[in-house]
Tab-separated table of C-alpha atoms in Angstrom:
chain	number	residue	atom	x	y	z
A	1	MET	CA	116.896	81.159	81.115
A	2	ARG	CA	113.269	81.552	80.060
A	3	ASP	CA	111.938	84.804	78.719
A	4	LYS	CA	109.851	86.508	81.397
A	5	LYS	CA	107.412	87.834	78.833
A	6	LYS	CA	106.265	84.318	77.884
A	7	ILE	CA	105.271	83.253	81.392
A	8	SER	CA	101.619	82.225	81.340
A	9	LEU	CA	99.028	83.882	83.565
A	10	PRO	CA	98.363	80.651	85.561
A	11	ALA	CA	102.095	80.403	86.304
A	12	LYS	CA	102.113	84.015	87.504
A	13	LEU	CA	99.154	83.324	89.775
A	14	ILE	CA	100.853	80.238	91.233
A	15	ASN	CA	104.035	82.226	91.856
A	16	GLY	CA	102.133	85.011	93.593
A	17	GLY	CA	100.105	82.590	95.700
A	18	ILE	CA	103.081	80.554	96.918
A	19	ALA	CA	105.058	83.704	97.650
A	20	GLY	CA	102.172	85.155	99.645
A	21	LEU	CA	101.697	82.023	101.764
A	22	VAL	CA	105.402	81.732	102.605
A	23	GLY	CA	105.801	85.447	103.265
A	24	VAL	CA	102.746	85.825	105.523
A	25	THR	CA	103.724	82.780	107.594
A	26	CYS	CA	107.166	84.287	108.223
A	27	VAL	CA	106.192	87.850	109.142
A	28	PHE	CA	102.650	87.678	110.566
A	29	PRO	CA	103.633	88.139	114.262
A	30	ILE	CA	105.321	91.447	113.399
A	31	ASP	CA	102.223	92.501	111.442
A	32	LEU	CA	100.099	91.779	114.523
A	33	ALA	CA	102.393	93.988	116.628
A	34	LYS	CA	102.094	96.742	113.997
A	35	THR	CA	98.291	96.700	114.156
A	36	ARG	CA	98.210	96.814	117.952
A	37	LEU	CA	100.777	99.611	118.167
A	38	GLN	CA	98.935	101.697	115.553
A	39	ASN	CA	95.632	101.348	117.403
A	40	GLN	CA	97.005	102.514	120.763
A	41	GLN	CA	95.557	105.776	122.024
A	42	GLY	CA	96.222	107.582	125.278
A	43	GLN	CA	97.738	105.307	127.929
A	44	ALA	CA	99.644	102.655	125.987
A	45	VAL	CA	99.452	98.941	126.716
A	46	TYR	CA	102.670	98.237	124.772
A	47	THR	CA	105.901	100.218	124.683
A	48	GLY	CA	107.141	98.789	121.394
A	49	MET	CA	107.225	95.802	119.053
A	50	ARG	CA	109.240	93.526	121.364
A	51	ASP	CA	107.105	94.400	124.395
A	52	CYS	CA	103.943	93.756	122.377
A	53	LEU	CA	105.089	90.319	121.200
A	54	VAL	CA	106.311	89.276	124.670
A	55	LYS	CA	103.064	90.356	126.371
A	56	THR	CA	100.976	88.716	123.640
A	57	ILE	CA	102.766	85.368	124.059
A	58	ARG	CA	102.470	85.571	127.859
A	59	SER	CA	98.762	86.349	127.843
A	60	GLU	CA	97.570	84.493	124.724
A	61	GLY	CA	100.179	81.776	124.175
A	62	PHE	CA	102.523	81.330	121.215
A	63	PHE	CA	99.693	81.058	118.704
A	64	GLY	CA	98.327	84.351	119.988
A	65	VAL	CA	100.822	86.147	117.727
A	66	TYR	CA	99.166	84.377	114.779
A	67	ARG	CA	95.649	85.564	115.647
A	68	GLY	CA	94.006	86.480	112.345
A	69	ALA	CA	96.572	84.567	110.296
A	70	ALA	CA	93.942	82.161	108.951
A	71	VAL	CA	92.141	85.032	107.218
A	72	ASN	CA	95.390	86.305	105.751
A	73	LEU	CA	96.555	82.883	104.592
A	74	THR	CA	93.183	82.214	102.976
A	75	LEU	CA	93.033	85.484	101.056
A	76	VAL	CA	96.708	86.326	100.555
A	77	THR	CA	96.985	83.961	97.584
A	78	PRO	CA	94.416	85.796	95.435
A	79	GLU	CA	95.640	89.162	96.765
A	80	LYS	CA	99.301	88.628	95.905
A	81	ALA	CA	98.405	86.860	92.680
A	82	ILE	CA	96.250	89.785	91.557
A	83	LYS	CA	98.865	92.354	92.563
A	84	LEU	CA	101.841	90.729	90.843
A	85	ALA	CA	99.927	89.546	87.778
A	86	ALA	CA	98.179	92.918	87.373
A	87	ASN	CA	101.493	94.764	87.502
A	88	ASP	CA	102.889	92.472	84.800
A	89	PHE	CA	99.742	92.924	82.715
A	90	PHE	CA	99.856	96.714	82.904
A	91	ARG	CA	103.585	96.798	82.213
A	92	GLN	CA	103.071	94.757	79.042
A	93	LEU	CA	100.045	96.852	78.091
A	94	LEU	CA	102.043	100.077	78.453
A	95	SER	CA	105.197	98.788	76.755
A	96	GLN	CA	105.947	99.952	73.227
A	97	ASP	CA	107.577	97.507	70.800
A	98	GLY	CA	109.614	95.829	73.543
A	99	LYS	CA	111.192	99.088	74.687
A	100	GLU	CA	111.895	99.729	78.344
A	101	LEU	CA	109.105	101.483	80.221
A	102	SER	CA	109.573	105.097	81.223
A	103	LEU	CA	109.304	105.916	84.931
A	104	VAL	CA	105.857	107.442	84.408
A	105	ARG	CA	104.586	104.286	82.698
A	106	GLU	CA	106.084	102.120	85.445
A	107	MET	CA	104.232	104.211	88.018
A	108	LEU	CA	100.994	103.881	86.043
A	109	ALA	CA	101.418	100.100	85.967
A	110	GLY	CA	101.953	100.087	89.737
A	111	CYS	CA	98.886	102.281	90.182
A	112	GLY	CA	96.805	99.795	88.196
A	113	ALA	CA	98.113	96.880	90.264
A	114	GLY	CA	97.363	98.647	93.546
A	115	THR	CA	93.844	99.493	92.416
A	116	CYS	CA	93.076	95.926	91.336
A	117	GLN	CA	94.283	94.273	94.538
A	118	VAL	CA	91.956	96.176	96.908
A	119	VAL	CA	89.080	93.975	95.751
A	120	VAL	CA	90.622	91.321	98.016
A	121	THR	CA	92.825	93.431	100.284
A	122	SER	CA	90.089	95.576	101.820
A	123	PRO	CA	87.856	92.801	103.264
A	124	MET	CA	90.944	90.731	104.160
A	125	GLU	CA	92.451	93.568	106.199
A	126	MET	CA	89.073	94.462	107.672
A	127	LEU	CA	88.651	90.975	109.190
A	128	LYS	CA	92.339	90.545	110.058
A	129	ILE	CA	92.511	93.811	112.022
A	130	GLN	CA	89.547	92.869	114.245
A	131	LEU	CA	91.214	89.577	115.163
A	132	GLN	CA	94.671	91.073	115.624
A	133	ASP	CA	93.417	93.883	117.858
A	134	ALA	CA	91.245	91.687	120.082
A	135	GLY	CA	94.094	90.953	122.501
A	136	ARG	CA	95.008	94.640	122.807
A	137	LEU	CA	91.389	95.533	123.574
A	138	ALA	CA	91.224	92.861	126.277
A	139	ALA	CA	94.487	94.092	127.839
A	140	HIS	CA	93.345	97.726	127.572
A	141	GLN	CA	90.053	96.953	129.282
A	142	GLN	CA	91.708	94.919	132.022
A	143	LYS	CA	94.094	97.805	132.657
A	144	ALA	CA	91.180	100.245	132.874
A	145	LEU	CA	89.339	97.859	135.209
A	146	GLY	CA	92.398	97.594	137.446
A	147	GLN	CA	92.678	101.380	137.668
A	148	ASP	CA	88.976	101.650	138.547
A	149	ARG	CA	89.427	99.102	141.333
A	150	LEU	CA	92.376	101.051	142.725
A	151	SER	CA	90.200	104.184	142.696
A	152	ALA	CA	87.462	102.292	144.521
A	153	VAL	CA	89.931	101.104	147.186
A	154	ALA	CA	91.259	104.645	147.631
A	155	ALA	CA	87.726	105.949	147.998
A	156	SER	CA	86.880	103.341	150.635
A	157	HIS	CA	89.827	104.484	152.761
A	158	SER	CA	89.002	108.192	152.544
A	159	PRO	CA	87.696	110.157	155.558
A	160	PRO	CA	84.022	109.376	156.310
A	161	GLY	CA	82.893	112.947	155.731
A	162	LEU	CA	83.887	112.871	152.031
A	163	HIS	CA	81.685	111.440	149.300
A	164	HIS	CA	83.163	109.938	146.153
A	165	ARG	CA	81.396	108.943	142.963
A	166	GLN	CA	81.752	105.232	142.332
A	167	PRO	CA	83.836	104.528	139.226
A	168	TYR	CA	81.962	103.338	136.194
A	169	VAL	CA	83.081	99.999	134.798
A	170	SER	CA	81.586	98.963	131.482
A	171	GLU	CA	80.356	95.418	130.920
A	172	SER	CA	82.796	95.072	128.038
A	173	ALA	CA	85.677	95.553	130.469
A	174	THR	CA	84.529	92.717	132.694
A	175	ALA	CA	83.393	90.215	130.062
A	176	TYR	CA	85.268	90.229	126.813
A	177	GLN	CA	84.792	87.543	124.174
A	178	ARG	CA	87.293	86.973	121.410
A	179	PRO	CA	85.724	87.303	117.960
A	180	SER	CA	85.996	84.900	115.046
A	181	ALA	CA	86.394	85.908	111.411
A	182	THR	CA	83.244	83.992	110.450
A	183	ALA	CA	81.156	85.671	113.137
A	184	ILE	CA	82.452	89.148	112.222
A	185	ALA	CA	81.818	88.614	108.506
A	186	ARG	CA	78.350	87.178	109.113
A	187	ASP	CA	77.401	90.058	111.419
A	188	LEU	CA	78.654	92.695	108.990
A	189	LEU	CA	76.833	91.110	106.048
A	190	ARG	CA	73.605	90.866	108.056
A	191	THR	CA	73.675	94.435	109.393
A	192	GLN	CA	75.472	96.400	106.672
A	193	GLY	CA	75.540	94.168	103.625
A	194	LEU	CA	78.609	93.796	101.434
A	195	ALA	CA	79.542	97.427	102.175
A	196	GLY	CA	80.314	96.394	105.753
A	197	LEU	CA	83.191	94.194	104.621
A	198	TYR	CA	84.521	97.060	102.516
A	199	LYS	CA	84.577	99.617	105.341
A	200	GLY	CA	87.708	101.704	104.860
A	201	LEU	CA	87.921	100.964	101.128
A	202	GLY	CA	88.881	104.570	100.386
A	203	ALA	CA	91.642	104.479	103.000
A	204	THR	CA	92.873	101.149	101.624
A	205	LEU	CA	93.076	102.621	98.126
A	206	LEU	CA	94.793	105.703	99.533
A	207	ARG	CA	97.483	103.444	101.018
A	208	ASP	CA	97.858	100.710	98.398
A	209	VAL	CA	97.921	102.819	95.246
A	210	PRO	CA	100.803	105.079	96.404
A	211	PHE	CA	102.583	102.002	97.781
A	212	SER	CA	102.419	100.266	94.406
A	213	VAL	CA	103.368	103.468	92.571
A	214	ILE	CA	106.541	103.620	94.683
A	215	TYR	CA	107.273	99.908	95.025
A	216	PHE	CA	107.013	98.468	91.522
A	217	PRO	CA	109.105	101.065	89.638
A	218	LEU	CA	111.711	101.061	92.421
A	219	PHE	CA	111.889	97.271	92.434
A	220	ALA	CA	112.075	97.058	88.635
A	221	ASN	CA	114.972	99.498	88.471
A	222	ILE	CA	116.931	97.923	91.337
A	223	ASN	CA	116.289	94.436	90.015
A	224	LYS	CA	117.416	95.491	86.551
A	225	LEU	CA	120.919	96.011	87.940
A	226	GLY	CA	121.182	92.261	88.437
A	227	GLN	CA	120.201	91.346	84.865
A	228	GLU	CA	122.843	90.929	82.214
A	229	ASN	CA	120.197	91.617	79.571
A	230	LEU	CA	116.444	92.175	79.411
A	231	GLU	CA	115.755	88.585	78.363
A	232	GLU	CA	117.197	87.051	81.536
A	233	LYS	CA	115.963	86.963	85.094
A	234	ALA	CA	118.009	88.320	87.953
A	235	SER	CA	119.317	85.824	90.496
A	236	PHE	CA	117.163	84.792	93.420
A	237	LEU	CA	119.365	86.675	95.876
A	238	HIS	CA	119.279	89.866	93.827
A	239	SER	CA	115.503	89.676	93.373
A	240	PHE	CA	115.080	89.017	97.093
A	241	VAL	CA	117.236	91.984	98.100
A	242	SER	CA	115.537	94.196	95.496
A	243	GLY	CA	112.123	93.297	96.892
A	244	CYS	CA	113.291	93.944	100.473
A	245	VAL	CA	114.760	97.364	99.674
A	246	ALA	CA	111.849	98.545	97.522
A	247	GLY	CA	109.303	97.136	99.983
A	248	SER	CA	110.810	98.794	103.049
A	249	VAL	CA	111.091	102.193	101.326
A	250	ALA	CA	107.484	102.068	100.074
A	251	ALA	CA	106.208	100.750	103.409
A	252	VAL	CA	107.712	103.556	105.474
A	253	ALA	CA	106.609	106.169	102.931
A	254	VAL	CA	102.917	105.233	103.252
A	255	THR	CA	102.874	104.458	107.001
A	256	PRO	CA	100.744	107.564	107.834
A	257	LEU	CA	98.105	106.295	105.400
A	258	ASP	CA	98.340	102.811	106.916
A	259	VAL	CA	97.725	104.270	110.396
A	260	LEU	CA	94.565	105.993	109.143
A	261	LYS	CA	93.374	102.833	107.414
A	262	THR	CA	93.952	100.696	110.498
A	263	ARG	CA	92.128	103.135	112.786
A	264	ILE	CA	89.149	103.461	110.412
A	265	GLN	CA	88.791	99.709	109.896
A	266	THR	CA	88.940	98.871	113.619
A	267	LEU	CA	85.311	98.347	114.618
A	268	LYS	CA	85.655	98.095	118.405
A	269	LYS	CA	87.469	100.734	120.431
A	270	GLY	CA	88.805	100.641	123.971
A	271	LEU	CA	87.392	102.755	126.789
A	272	GLY	CA	87.934	106.442	126.047
A	273	GLU	CA	89.363	105.851	122.564
A	274	ASP	CA	88.314	107.980	119.594
A	275	THR	CA	85.940	106.815	116.875
A	276	TYR	CA	86.189	108.197	113.343
A	277	ASN	CA	83.849	109.317	110.567
A	278	GLY	CA	86.116	108.987	107.556
A	279	ILE	CA	89.683	109.736	106.535
A	280	ILE	CA	89.674	113.486	107.178
A	281	ASP	CA	88.034	113.135	110.599
A	282	CYS	CA	90.521	110.419	111.552
A	283	ALA	CA	93.537	112.472	110.433
A	284	ARG	CA	92.268	115.546	112.315
A	285	LYS	CA	91.667	113.687	115.591
A	286	VAL	CA	95.003	111.841	115.446
A	287	TRP	CA	96.827	115.141	114.839
A	288	ILE	CA	94.999	117.002	117.630
A	289	HIS	CA	94.950	114.290	120.306
A	290	GLU	CA	98.215	112.425	119.633
A	291	GLY	CA	100.406	114.747	117.615
A	292	PRO	CA	102.194	114.282	114.263
A	293	THR	CA	104.420	111.455	115.516
A	294	ALA	CA	101.323	109.234	115.827
A	295	PHE	CA	101.167	109.023	112.032
A	296	MET	CA	104.403	107.006	112.079
A	297	LYS	CA	103.257	104.470	114.652
A	298	GLY	CA	104.314	100.978	113.621
A	299	ALA	CA	106.660	102.255	110.889
A	300	THR	CA	109.502	99.958	111.989
A	301	CYS	CA	107.157	96.981	112.247
A	302	ARG	CA	105.702	97.765	108.847
A	303	ALA	CA	109.146	97.904	107.236
A	304	LEU	CA	110.073	94.608	108.940
A	305	VAL	CA	106.864	93.052	107.596
A	306	ILE	CA	106.895	94.371	104.046
A	307	ALA	CA	110.620	93.994	103.318
A	308	PRO	CA	110.832	90.171	103.689
A	309	LEU	CA	107.248	89.735	102.457
A	310	PHE	CA	108.020	91.318	99.108
A	311	GLY	CA	111.566	89.975	99.075
A	312	ILE	CA	110.183	86.439	99.295
A	313	ALA	CA	107.421	87.275	96.829
A	314	GLN	CA	109.795	88.593	94.176
A	315	GLY	CA	112.325	85.840	94.809
A	316	VAL	CA	109.712	83.120	94.260
A	317	TYR	CA	108.171	85.017	91.376
A	318	PHE	CA	111.452	85.365	89.546
A	319	ILE	CA	112.572	81.794	90.259
A	320	GLY	CA	109.434	80.782	88.402
A	321	ILE	CA	108.014	78.005	90.595
A	322	GLY	CA	104.705	78.423	88.804
A	323	GLU	CA	106.379	77.645	85.496
A	324	TYR	CA	107.772	74.379	86.847
A	325	VAL	CA	104.345	73.446	88.234
A	326	MET	CA	102.691	74.133	84.883
A	327	ASP	CA	105.392	72.183	83.028
A	328	PHE	CA	104.908	69.233	85.394
A	329	PHE	CA	101.179	69.031	84.667
A	330	LYS	CA	101.802	69.336	80.942
């Protein structure tokens, strides 16, 4: 087996990119359900992950569950590459004469990796969320329109002596156009500049840094159990399971922060839904209007997304596909 410490940076980037593409393709529908469930306020359109996926396929077709996937697939390669390579870089930087890293140093390496990745993660998630949530907004508005029509019918059958105010129906509820990533990005750049694409950057950092602080040390220590010595890689199966376990634990732990990030980065809201002016305002309104359980919305979906995503990522990374690609070109 090859020594992990001698893997070149290009090989690491190839590993991270391939892992990201495979992982996102496998779990994206569940990620879409997570976004829609987290954005629900008041009267829910979906009762859970399965209901969300079934209704999405019925109303938008099979490829509806992959709405926004193009953005993710385009940017996931640099995102995963940066995250995995940065963690390796910081681990080597913090290592002392080949000795094993202490838990504190492992957490610092994870913190560095999480901080580096948001350069790509923040705009990627910003665009992806708008596309993923478009179907929920359309369904929410149609539901509101249907209720308004029922109210209008009830009013028309009331006794003639009573006067009822006609229900207000917004134009957005009657004519909804699905956005495109290009149009959203162009509009944000024109109206808000580069800062528009980085809306929710603070919330993204608040989620990704703690995630990496939890994930990378936990993965390293679980994965270490499958290594006979420090110079050898663990088996694919062990690396995969290690990534799944560490990913699911970290994902559930930071779900409240992910809910805040998703709400803040969602540009368009349904009728009667709250808007937010930052992390604190978002947390306060969610707590007051929806209760503490709202902070765990989509936790199951998030665990089901992150576990295989990072399991695949670490499996590919530790198999060393990038090394074989580099050797082939040499």
